[in-house]
Amino acid sequence: MIDFHTHLDLYPNPIHIAECVNARNMFTLCVTTSPRAWLGTSRVFKRYENIIVGLGLHPEIAAVKINELEQMLAYLLEVKYVGEIGMDGLPQNRATLAIQKAVFTSIVKECAKQNGKIMSIHSRGAVNDVLTILRSNPGAGIPVLHWFSGTKDELRMANDQGCYFSVNPLMLNSTRGVSLIAEMPRDRVLPESDGPFARWRGIPLQPFVAEEVAFGLSRIWRMPSNVILDGFKHTLNKLTVLRF
Ligand code: MN
């Protein structure tokens, strides 16, 4: 079906999993963690028409890969999908927050200069900063907040700014995740696995979670899951027809 945020290149056997994903999913966004990873992965996955490789610089490694920022900005010209980018404000990542902010800001500014991209964004513990940077660069494109874990006020602000959200099965299994999902806009949610980083009972999530996510949403939103699955397709269409 759809997986809007997965790290296919980081599974133990990426080619095998990419073959399966390309056959089974109508659309998969394989995000990358650095521009060099994007370069290699997009070359190898070019033959898979249902897999898009996003150009990323992950916030948790932004400081050690700061020397790749220039490449990141240069390669942006070649892509429509950007990710994984963003900021992480967890205590263990706070020391690099200023660098993360500078990196994220320059990427978002460049996206705006290029008339906008579709961006898969990490915002854990840094939602306010992420939203402020996006607000200051309204032409940056469509932000899709992946694994959103902010407060309800932050969710409302993100919603008001037109953000989309990608939701994974782990969010459906947490009380906080469920209460946030209840307030997400019905027409701006897409399924994601975030595998192989995201694990359920020790096993990495596979990039085939759309039905499971739709089932979870159907309980929270009190809507039939087939209507939600159709909704995913409409939401994806809205994004993919955008011409930036
Ligand atoms: Mn991720």
Tab-separated table of C-alpha atoms and ligand atoms in Angstrom:
chain	number	residue	atom	x	y	z
A	1	MET	CA	0.000	0.000	0.000
A	2	ILE	CA	1.794	3.154	1.211
A	3	ASP	CA	4.749	3.691	3.556
A	4	PHE	CA	5.588	7.369	3.809
A	5	HIS	CA	8.678	7.074	6.024
A	6	THR	CA	10.941	4.053	6.020
A	7	HIS	CA	14.701	3.511	6.003
A	8	LEU	CA	14.803	0.725	3.399
A	9	ASP	CA	18.553	1.184	2.913
A	10	LEU	CA	19.197	0.268	6.559
A	11	TYR	CA	17.502	-3.162	6.591
A	12	PRO	CA	19.926	-6.108	6.605
A	13	ASN	CA	19.081	-6.973	2.998
A	14	PRO	CA	18.021	-3.727	1.279
A	15	ILE	CA	17.781	-5.052	-2.262
A	16	HIS	CA	15.556	-7.947	-1.276
A	17	ILE	CA	13.273	-5.729	0.788
A	18	ALA	CA	13.178	-3.084	-1.961
A	19	GLU	CA	12.062	-5.744	-4.477
A	20	CYS	CA	9.218	-6.793	-2.156
A	21	VAL	CA	8.243	-3.212	-1.382
A	22	ASN	CA	8.239	-2.202	-5.020
A	23	ALA	CA	5.935	-5.117	-5.848
A	24	ARG	CA	3.573	-4.772	-2.882
A	25	ASN	CA	3.361	-1.021	-2.199
A	26	MET	CA	1.932	1.561	-4.582
A	27	PHE	CA	4.197	4.199	-2.997
A	28	THR	CA	7.101	4.071	-0.577
A	29	LEU	CA	9.152	7.024	0.615
A	30	CYS	CA	12.586	5.734	1.552
A	31	VAL	CA	14.106	8.509	3.629
A	32	THR	CA	17.875	8.736	4.053
A	33	THR	CA	20.042	10.020	6.903
A	34	SER	CA	22.772	11.775	4.900
A	35	PRO	CA	23.304	13.127	1.382
A	36	ARG	CA	25.955	10.486	0.732
A	37	ALA	CA	23.472	7.775	1.695
A	38	TRP	CA	20.945	9.416	-0.646
A	39	LEU	CA	23.458	9.401	-3.493
A	40	GLY	CA	24.146	5.669	-3.165
A	41	THR	CA	20.586	4.606	-2.381
A	42	SER	CA	18.916	6.654	-5.113
A	43	ARG	CA	21.276	5.148	-7.698
A	44	VAL	CA	20.538	1.594	-6.599
A	45	PHE	CA	16.767	2.129	-6.184
A	46	LYS	CA	16.317	4.074	-9.420
A	47	ARG	CA	14.961	0.958	-11.104
A	48	TYR	CA	12.028	0.696	-8.656
A	49	GLU	CA	9.222	2.878	-9.943
A	50	ASN	CA	7.165	2.722	-6.717
A	51	ILE	CA	9.998	3.746	-4.420
A	52	ILE	CA	11.070	7.366	-3.993
A	53	VAL	CA	14.321	8.089	-2.184
A	54	GLY	CA	14.211	11.245	-0.056
A	55	LEU	CA	17.297	13.405	0.367
A	56	GLY	CA	18.022	13.711	4.076
A	57	LEU	CA	20.349	14.838	6.823
A	58	HIS	CA	19.085	13.312	10.059
A	59	PRO	CA	19.099	15.695	13.054
A	60	GLU	CA	20.769	13.155	15.330
A	61	ILE	CA	23.815	13.017	13.052
A	62	ALA	CA	23.636	16.587	11.704
A	63	ALA	CA	26.555	17.679	13.895
A	64	VAL	CA	28.940	14.892	12.850
A	65	LYS	CA	27.894	15.220	9.192
A	66	ILE	CA	27.967	18.993	9.089
A	67	ASN	CA	30.627	18.691	6.373
A	68	GLU	CA	27.923	17.164	4.128
A	69	LEU	CA	25.604	20.172	4.417
A	70	GLU	CA	26.953	21.774	1.276
A	71	GLN	CA	26.284	18.565	-0.690
A	72	MET	CA	22.830	18.414	0.858
A	73	LEU	CA	21.980	21.902	-0.383
A	74	ALA	CA	23.432	21.207	-3.826
A	75	TYR	CA	21.540	17.909	-4.339
A	76	LEU	CA	18.236	19.565	-3.384
A	77	LEU	CA	17.984	20.746	-6.991
A	78	GLU	CA	17.562	17.120	-8.064
A	79	VAL	CA	14.737	16.081	-5.727
A	80	LYS	CA	11.110	16.726	-4.914
A	81	TYR	CA	11.149	14.695	-1.664
A	82	VAL	CA	13.331	15.685	1.254
A	83	GLY	CA	13.849	13.628	4.430
A	84	GLU	CA	14.741	12.754	6.967
A	85	ILE	CA	15.405	16.267	8.224
A	86	GLY	CA	14.382	18.132	11.357
A	87	MET	CA	15.442	18.600	14.962
A	88	ASP	CA	15.690	16.383	18.058
A	89	GLY	CA	15.553	17.962	21.507
A	90	LEU	CA	15.917	14.847	23.665
A	91	PRO	CA	18.411	15.359	26.532
A	92	GLN	CA	21.098	13.250	24.800
A	93	ASN	CA	20.839	15.416	21.674
A	94	ARG	CA	20.554	18.814	23.309
A	95	ALA	CA	24.289	19.523	23.055
A	96	THR	CA	23.969	19.683	19.267
A	97	LEU	CA	20.653	21.548	19.181
A	98	ALA	CA	22.173	24.814	17.934
A	99	ILE	CA	23.916	23.000	15.059
A	100	GLN	CA	20.759	21.016	14.293
A	101	LYS	CA	18.800	24.251	14.156
A	102	ALA	CA	21.288	25.897	11.803
A	103	VAL	CA	21.324	22.832	9.518
A	104	PHE	CA	17.529	22.474	9.451
A	105	THR	CA	17.064	26.205	8.857
A	106	SER	CA	19.448	26.274	5.904
A	107	ILE	CA	17.771	23.229	4.328
A	108	VAL	CA	14.286	24.722	4.744
A	109	LYS	CA	15.456	28.067	3.351
A	110	GLU	CA	16.934	26.350	0.307
A	111	CYS	CA	13.671	24.390	-0.194
A	112	ALA	CA	11.821	27.723	-0.185
A	113	LYS	CA	14.266	29.181	-2.698
A	114	GLN	CA	13.525	26.231	-4.984
A	115	ASN	CA	9.730	26.763	-4.809
A	116	GLY	CA	9.111	24.051	-2.229
A	117	LYS	CA	9.591	20.337	-1.590
A	118	ILE	CA	7.701	17.578	0.196
A	119	MET	CA	9.549	17.232	3.490
A	120	SER	CA	9.466	14.296	5.943
A	121	ILE	CA	10.330	15.950	9.233
A	122	HIS	CA	11.540	14.696	12.628
A	123	SER	CA	10.430	17.005	15.467
A	124	ARG	CA	10.857	15.003	18.698
A	125	GLY	CA	11.311	17.341	21.632
A	126	ALA	CA	11.709	20.304	19.284
A	127	VAL	CA	8.267	20.877	17.786
A	128	ASN	CA	8.177	24.564	18.623
A	129	ASP	CA	11.528	25.263	16.929
A	130	VAL	CA	10.588	23.169	13.892
A	131	LEU	CA	7.245	24.951	13.470
A	132	THR	CA	8.815	28.368	13.929
A	133	ILE	CA	11.385	27.684	11.200
A	134	LEU	CA	8.671	26.397	8.858
A	135	ARG	CA	6.496	29.438	9.601
A	136	SER	CA	9.369	31.763	8.717
A	137	ASN	CA	9.784	30.024	5.361
A	138	PRO	CA	6.245	29.652	4.006
A	139	GLY	CA	7.414	28.718	0.509
A	140	ALA	CA	9.376	25.657	1.678
A	141	GLY	CA	6.653	23.254	0.536
A	142	ILE	CA	4.636	20.615	2.364
A	143	PRO	CA	5.868	19.527	5.805
A	144	VAL	CA	4.935	15.964	6.769
A	145	LEU	CA	5.620	15.582	10.475
A	146	HIS	CA	6.751	12.017	11.038
A	147	TRP	CA	6.032	10.263	14.390
A	148	PHE	CA	4.621	13.457	15.904
A	149	SER	CA	4.991	13.412	19.709
A	150	GLY	CA	4.413	17.008	20.778
A	151	THR	CA	1.678	18.467	22.945
A	152	LYS	CA	-1.907	19.027	21.865
A	153	ASP	CA	-1.245	22.761	21.579
A	154	GLU	CA	1.728	22.045	19.318
A	155	LEU	CA	-0.437	19.700	17.269
A	156	ARG	CA	-3.026	22.455	16.851
A	157	MET	CA	-0.314	24.865	15.756
A	158	ALA	CA	1.080	22.339	13.258
A	159	ASN	CA	-2.411	21.729	11.970
A	160	ASP	CA	-3.019	25.469	11.539
A	161	GLN	CA	0.241	25.698	9.576
A	162	GLY	CA	-1.028	23.061	7.138
A	163	CYS	CA	1.282	20.245	8.224
A	164	TYR	CA	0.620	16.645	7.243
A	165	PHE	CA	1.366	13.760	9.621
A	166	SER	CA	2.737	10.257	9.086
A	167	VAL	CA	1.567	7.767	11.700
A	168	ASN	CA	3.120	4.428	12.673
A	169	PRO	CA	1.855	1.394	14.618
A	170	LEU	CA	3.838	2.314	17.746
A	171	MET	CA	1.889	5.562	18.041
A	172	LEU	CA	-1.326	3.530	17.916
A	173	ASN	CA	-0.086	1.524	20.880
A	174	SER	CA	0.631	4.487	23.130
A	175	THR	CA	-1.980	6.457	25.080
A	176	ARG	CA	-0.339	9.719	24.139
A	177	GLY	CA	-0.118	8.734	20.471
A	178	VAL	CA	-3.804	7.820	20.413
A	179	SER	CA	-4.882	11.106	22.007
A	180	LEU	CA	-2.863	13.057	19.431
A	181	ILE	CA	-4.129	10.996	16.498
A	182	ALA	CA	-7.698	11.691	17.647
A	183	GLU	CA	-7.118	15.360	16.814
A	184	MET	CA	-5.191	14.991	13.570
A	185	PRO	CA	-6.854	16.259	10.377
A	186	ARG	CA	-8.524	13.278	8.664
A	187	ASP	CA	-7.348	14.350	5.213
A	188	ARG	CA	-3.687	14.936	6.094
A	189	VAL	CA	-2.533	11.644	7.620
A	190	LEU	CA	-0.402	8.997	5.899
A	191	PRO	CA	0.923	5.643	7.189
A	192	GLU	CA	4.592	5.061	7.972
A	193	SER	CA	6.683	2.267	9.475
A	194	ASP	CA	9.943	4.088	10.340
A	195	GLY	CA	11.520	0.633	10.083
A	196	PRO	CA	13.990	-0.747	10.830
A	197	PHE	CA	14.483	1.850	13.625
A	198	ALA	CA	10.942	1.410	14.919
A	199	ARG	CA	10.543	-1.996	16.576
A	200	TRP	CA	7.610	-3.892	17.971
A	201	ARG	CA	8.518	-6.515	20.597
A	202	GLY	CA	12.140	-6.317	19.460
A	203	ILE	CA	11.382	-6.905	15.791
A	204	PRO	CA	11.879	-4.071	13.270
A	205	LEU	CA	8.631	-2.924	11.668
A	206	GLN	CA	8.360	-3.921	8.025
A	207	PRO	CA	7.340	-1.366	5.365
A	208	PHE	CA	3.869	-2.910	5.057
A	209	VAL	CA	1.892	-1.288	7.843
A	210	ALA	CA	-0.779	0.733	6.000
A	211	GLU	CA	-3.607	-1.725	6.760
A	212	GLU	CA	-2.588	-1.954	10.396
A	213	VAL	CA	-2.437	1.836	10.682
A	214	ALA	CA	-5.819	2.174	8.934
A	215	PHE	CA	-7.309	-0.356	11.357
A	216	GLY	CA	-5.939	1.582	14.322
A	217	LEU	CA	-7.206	4.894	12.947
A	218	SER	CA	-10.623	3.366	12.317
A	219	ARG	CA	-11.011	2.667	16.033
A	220	ILE	CA	-9.869	6.151	17.046
A	221	TRP	CA	-11.765	8.080	14.379
A	222	ARG	CA	-14.772	5.709	14.325
A	223	MET	CA	-14.647	5.331	10.583
A	224	PRO	CA	-14.498	2.166	8.458
A	225	SER	CA	-10.896	1.180	7.742
A	226	ASN	CA	-11.532	0.837	3.991
A	227	VAL	CA	-12.622	4.502	3.936
A	228	ILE	CA	-9.371	5.385	5.703
A	229	LEU	CA	-7.302	3.335	3.232
A	230	ASP	CA	-9.011	5.180	0.357
A	231	GLY	CA	-8.284	8.412	2.203
A	232	PHE	CA	-4.560	7.570	2.281
A	233	LYS	CA	-4.623	7.308	-1.525
A	234	HIS	CA	-6.401	10.648	-1.882
A	235	THR	CA	-3.983	12.299	0.512
A	236	LEU	CA	-1.012	10.877	-1.375
A	237	ASN	CA	-2.522	12.037	-4.688
A	238	LYS	CA	-2.914	15.560	-3.353
A	239	LEU	CA	0.798	15.587	-2.543
A	240	THR	CA	2.116	13.915	-5.661
A	241	VAL	CA	0.208	16.147	-8.089
A	242	LEU	CA	1.700	19.251	-6.521
A	243	ARG	CA	4.077	20.932	-8.889
A	244	PHE	CA	6.815	22.785	-7.142
B	1	MN	MN	13.104	7.808	10.631
